[in-house]
Amino acid sequence: MTTPSENVVRYEVSGGIATITMNNGPVNALSYALRTGIQQSLRDAVADDAVEAIVITSALPLFSAGADISEFASGPKPPNLPDVLDEIEQAAKPVVAVMPGPAFGGGLELALACHYRVTVASNKIGLPEVNLGILPGAGGTQRLPRLTDAHIALNMIVSGKPESVLKTTGVFDKISDSLEHLKDDALAFIDSIKSQPVKRTCDITLTMDEKVSAVFDEVSAFTAKKMRGFFAPHKCIEAVKGAYTLPFKDGLAEEGRLFMECMATPQARAQQHFFFAERAASHLSDFNKDTPTRKIESVAIIGAGTMGGGIAMNFANVGIPVIMVEREQEALDRGLAVIRRNYENSAKKGKLTAQQVEERMALLTPSTDFNAIADVDLVIEAVFEKLSVKQDVFKTLDKVCKPGAILASNTSTLDVNEIAAVTSRPQDVIGLHFFSPANVMKLLEVVKTDTTGADVIKTCMNMAKRIKKVAVLVGVCFGFVGNRMLEPYGREANRLVLEGATPQQVDKVMTDFGMPMGPFTMGDMAGLDIGYYVRQSRQEHIAHDPSYGVISDRLVEQGRVGLKAGKGIYLYEEGSRVPVSDPDVIRIAEEEAARLGIQRRDDISDEEILVRCMYTLINEGIQILDEGIAAKPSDIDVIYVYGYGFPVYRGGPMHYADEIGLATLMERLEHYQKALGDYGDMWLQPCELLRRLAADKSKLAAYRKGDHA
């Protein structure tokens, strides 16, 4: 009978070399089985007099992606990874990590514990634990600094970003030029060190001299400025400092203590939740593995404006040809010029070669004739956000596109069912809501209608991965998930200014919370006219509240539409994006409050602003769950982190609600509902699902539609 470890580790001895080959697909996660297999194989090799050297390598295209994160909840079963690595490091025979591909996290820590490391020049390594709200916990903060300089070690550990092996000075003892030569180069290297004393990383002594201290000061200052709200980056710095100020054994103990300190934080809970949430977004019941997909080898974009151009770039970036359609040649020329400028800017930054710029531009074909798109596999409409305009486009697409072509709308708010209804093939219609700038933002809301085919949904979810987007499937309602939840956020921000808050105060509360910008700065950047047109189209839903968006309406009607006009809620100097407060906005707020009979006050607290803006946003998200527009709470979190900059260290709005407690969320909403009288009754009532979950002392994380009915 085989043990679990025998299935994931292969042990062979040949020519005096014991080879321990990891084969724990898909990524050699350092699970209990893999740890025990490595440990037992190592012991066998050390005890075998015929073995002169030991190799740890991988049968997979990568070395190891690190710890088995599924063990985080229950805790790892002995042997723990640090103990296995210590045993490797203390081995009396040379242990060589031969790395055919990337090593991340615990996988890199495994390699660092070996006495020597051999890899290929194209390889990358990294310690991404900080992205899970923790730090390397198996010696990474102590061994990496001993092998390379302080700047490289600190940047890799604090940022979590992968690094080319060619830039990790000192880490590798032999770098092969290609995978084909790796085995021969490794054997030659092993032959050269067989008779030498074992070189243990733990025996290297570091000192905190003036030069190293300056590096720590630089990284600490950068971290304080750029990683506000995160806990783990600062603890990473502390742990690495231990490598320079403590004996190795004490440094490991300090690393372990700091690791556990990180694990106990809300930031770690949030970041680990989000890690799983992103992966869970693709787990859907709308199709199965047997559902067929449609080919997407050519795409058409209707509209060459900001959104259309950005969307087109996503497809050109991965080699898919795009036909761009506009009514006027001038609009096409302008759109293509913007795309070229974007690509050339990337080339100036070294992200593309001049040849790649031309190759991508060559994939874009402009046309003013709808008949040019007759044979494409996917069409994405990106025209003016007005239902009648989009319906006219889809009537034309229905006529000219081949059977089986997927017809998609980039609408951000409109009813995709009504768009599909004007075609003879509603099963082929879907929403693909890209976020601006579409060539940069990772999120894609995939909007299924009542009639969208399962094969269309599956095809579009797969396509999103191909163009490097994170796709979340949602249902049809005003604004879908993201923009619908944003509506109460902006509504309350505007109302708070009517009641006496300043735009700067509201924006500061939200940026202190962790949002990249406050609602008023965001409105100015996007253009206040966008919200204005949405409000005009939704009068039947908001007419009962005469205060709804009145300040923004006044500003738009004066031509103050935001940054593009040099003035909106704030003023902007020419060529600057820095908002400057404007007393005229307060004057407008005072005039509108007097006209509407709203009592202004000077005691609006930061807590009130947070509850009325953020808690109402969360309340709307819970209502969306109750309606089944989002399949699960974690999908909403993915939408908000990737689409709206919600701080990942808070995990997304639904996770944050669980963190503060649903009873607390409901109590604070009810407090302001009562305090604000008729207005509170109109807009701040906790939704029914929130009430039910709070009463049951349940968490959103466990909720699925149909529960708590």
PDB file of C-alpha atoms in Angstrom, residues 602-697:
ATOM      1  CA  ASP A 602     -22.455  72.001  11.762  1.00  0.00           C
ATOM      2  CA  ASP A 603     -22.347  68.819  13.856  1.00  0.00           C
ATOM      3  CA  ILE A 604     -22.167  66.209  11.087  1.00  0.00           C
ATOM      4  CA  SER A 605     -19.653  63.675  12.373  1.00  0.00           C
ATOM      5  CA  ASP A 606     -17.250  61.501  10.420  1.00  0.00           C
ATOM      6  CA  GLU A 607     -19.103  58.492  11.793  1.00  0.00           C
ATOM      7  CA  GLU A 608     -22.388  59.741  10.330  1.00  0.00           C
ATOM      8  CA  ILE A 609     -20.744  60.231   6.954  1.00  0.00           C
ATOM      9  CA  LEU A 610     -19.306  56.702   7.017  1.00  0.00           C
ATOM     10  CA  VAL A 611     -22.642  55.136   7.952  1.00  0.00           C
ATOM     11  CA  ARG A 612     -24.715  57.097   5.494  1.00  0.00           C
ATOM     12  CA  CYS A 613     -22.370  56.589   2.550  1.00  0.00           C
ATOM     13  CA  MET A 614     -20.694  53.212   3.121  1.00  0.00           C
ATOM     14  CA  TYR A 615     -23.308  51.383   5.195  1.00  0.00           C
ATOM     15  CA  THR A 616     -26.074  52.280   2.735  1.00  0.00           C
ATOM     16  CA  LEU A 617     -23.860  50.946  -0.068  1.00  0.00           C
ATOM     17  CA  ILE A 618     -23.501  47.678   1.854  1.00  0.00           C
ATOM     18  CA  ASN A 619     -27.243  47.577   2.588  1.00  0.00           C
ATOM     19  CA  GLU A 620     -27.919  47.865  -1.155  1.00  0.00           C
ATOM     20  CA  GLY A 621     -25.492  45.013  -1.795  1.00  0.00           C
ATOM     21  CA  ILE A 622     -27.374  42.806   0.656  1.00  0.00           C
ATOM     22  CA  GLN A 623     -30.628  43.676  -1.118  1.00  0.00           C
ATOM     23  CA  ILE A 624     -28.980  42.694  -4.423  1.00  0.00           C
ATOM     24  CA  LEU A 625     -28.126  39.313  -2.895  1.00  0.00           C
ATOM     25  CA  ASP A 626     -31.718  38.885  -1.772  1.00  0.00           C
ATOM     26  CA  GLU A 627     -32.883  39.537  -5.342  1.00  0.00           C
ATOM     27  CA  GLY A 628     -30.383  37.041  -6.745  1.00  0.00           C
ATOM     28  CA  ILE A 629     -28.663  39.646  -8.945  1.00  0.00           C
ATOM     29  CA  ALA A 630     -25.343  38.502  -7.475  1.00  0.00           C
ATOM     30  CA  ALA A 631     -24.905  34.776  -6.881  1.00  0.00           C
ATOM     31  CA  LYS A 632     -22.860  35.085  -3.700  1.00  0.00           C
ATOM     32  CA  PRO A 633     -21.511  37.783  -1.357  1.00  0.00           C
ATOM     33  CA  SER A 634     -17.904  37.224  -2.392  1.00  0.00           C
ATOM     34  CA  ASP A 635     -18.804  38.134  -5.995  1.00  0.00           C
ATOM     35  CA  ILE A 636     -19.796  41.599  -4.775  1.00  0.00           C
ATOM     36  CA  ASP A 637     -16.471  41.896  -2.972  1.00  0.00           C
ATOM     37  CA  VAL A 638     -14.567  41.084  -6.169  1.00  0.00           C
ATOM     38  CA  ILE A 639     -16.585  43.683  -8.082  1.00  0.00           C
ATOM     39  CA  TYR A 640     -15.894  46.374  -5.524  1.00  0.00           C
ATOM     40  CA  VAL A 641     -12.181  45.726  -5.045  1.00  0.00           C
ATOM     41  CA  TYR A 642     -11.389  45.481  -8.762  1.00  0.00           C
ATOM     42  CA  GLY A 643     -13.984  47.896 -10.124  1.00  0.00           C
ATOM     43  CA  TYR A 644     -14.193  50.625  -7.491  1.00  0.00           C
ATOM     44  CA  GLY A 645     -10.960  50.497  -5.508  1.00  0.00           C
ATOM     45  CA  PHE A 646     -12.544  49.217  -2.295  1.00  0.00           C
ATOM     46  CA  PRO A 647      -9.570  48.533  -0.003  1.00  0.00           C
ATOM     47  CA  VAL A 648      -8.534  44.892  -0.285  1.00  0.00           C
ATOM     48  CA  TYR A 649      -7.362  45.026   3.326  1.00  0.00           C
ATOM     49  CA  ARG A 650     -11.068  45.318   4.226  1.00  0.00           C
ATOM     50  CA  GLY A 651     -11.926  42.393   1.934  1.00  0.00           C
ATOM     51  CA  GLY A 652     -14.800  44.027   0.028  1.00  0.00           C
ATOM     52  CA  PRO A 653     -18.077  45.509   1.321  1.00  0.00           C
ATOM     53  CA  MET A 654     -19.744  42.185   2.162  1.00  0.00           C
ATOM     54  CA  HIS A 655     -16.730  40.855   4.067  1.00  0.00           C
ATOM     55  CA  TYR A 656     -16.402  44.200   5.848  1.00  0.00           C
ATOM     56  CA  ALA A 657     -20.045  43.923   6.923  1.00  0.00           C
ATOM     57  CA  ASP A 658     -19.296  40.542   8.487  1.00  0.00           C
ATOM     58  CA  GLU A 659     -16.203  41.967  10.155  1.00  0.00           C
ATOM     59  CA  ILE A 660     -18.083  44.800  11.871  1.00  0.00           C
ATOM     60  CA  GLY A 661     -21.120  42.556  12.500  1.00  0.00           C
ATOM     61  CA  LEU A 662     -24.494  42.650  10.773  1.00  0.00           C
ATOM     62  CA  ALA A 663     -26.237  43.626  14.002  1.00  0.00           C
ATOM     63  CA  THR A 664     -23.962  46.678  14.262  1.00  0.00           C
ATOM     64  CA  LEU A 665     -24.584  47.543  10.615  1.00  0.00           C
ATOM     65  CA  MET A 666     -28.335  47.384  11.124  1.00  0.00           C
ATOM     66  CA  GLU A 667     -28.269  49.317  14.408  1.00  0.00           C
ATOM     67  CA  ARG A 668     -26.314  52.237  12.922  1.00  0.00           C
ATOM     68  CA  LEU A 669     -28.592  52.409   9.869  1.00  0.00           C
ATOM     69  CA  GLU A 670     -31.665  52.402  12.120  1.00  0.00           C
ATOM     70  CA  HIS A 671     -30.121  55.105  14.306  1.00  0.00           C
ATOM     71  CA  TYR A 672     -29.775  57.526  11.383  1.00  0.00           C
ATOM     72  CA  GLN A 673     -33.058  56.406   9.869  1.00  0.00           C
ATOM     73  CA  LYS A 674     -34.795  57.642  13.023  1.00  0.00           C
ATOM     74  CA  ALA A 675     -32.594  60.728  13.409  1.00  0.00           C
ATOM     75  CA  LEU A 676     -33.349  61.895   9.851  1.00  0.00           C
ATOM     76  CA  GLY A 677     -37.123  61.560  10.072  1.00  0.00           C
ATOM     77  CA  ASP A 678     -38.975  61.316   6.766  1.00  0.00           C
ATOM     78  CA  TYR A 679     -35.736  61.380   4.773  1.00  0.00           C
ATOM     79  CA  GLY A 680     -34.364  58.510   6.854  1.00  0.00           C
ATOM     80  CA  ASP A 681     -37.543  56.492   6.362  1.00  0.00           C
ATOM     81  CA  MET A 682     -37.247  57.097   2.628  1.00  0.00           C
ATOM     82  CA  TRP A 683     -33.654  55.964   2.141  1.00  0.00           C
ATOM     83  CA  LEU A 684     -31.976  54.473   5.243  1.00  0.00           C
ATOM     84  CA  GLN A 685     -34.123  51.498   6.132  1.00  0.00           C
ATOM     85  CA  PRO A 686     -32.187  48.245   6.572  1.00  0.00           C
ATOM     86  CA  CYS A 687     -33.285  45.749   3.923  1.00  0.00           C
ATOM     87  CA  GLU A 688     -35.259  42.678   4.944  1.00  0.00           C
ATOM     88  CA  LEU A 689     -32.412  40.222   4.379  1.00  0.00           C
ATOM     89  CA  LEU A 690     -30.139  42.262   6.643  1.00  0.00           C
ATOM     90  CA  ARG A 691     -32.810  42.182   9.335  1.00  0.00           C
ATOM     91  CA  ARG A 692     -33.205  38.411   9.011  1.00  0.00           C
ATOM     92  CA  LEU A 693     -29.486  37.689   9.033  1.00  0.00           C
ATOM     93  CA  ALA A 694     -28.882  39.994  11.995  1.00  0.00           C
ATOM     94  CA  ALA A 695     -31.738  38.363  13.924  1.00  0.00           C
ATOM     95  CA  ASP A 696     -30.269  34.897  13.218  1.00  0.00           C
ATOM     96  CA  LYS A 697     -26.754  36.096  14.139  1.00  0.00           C
TER      97      LYS A 697
END
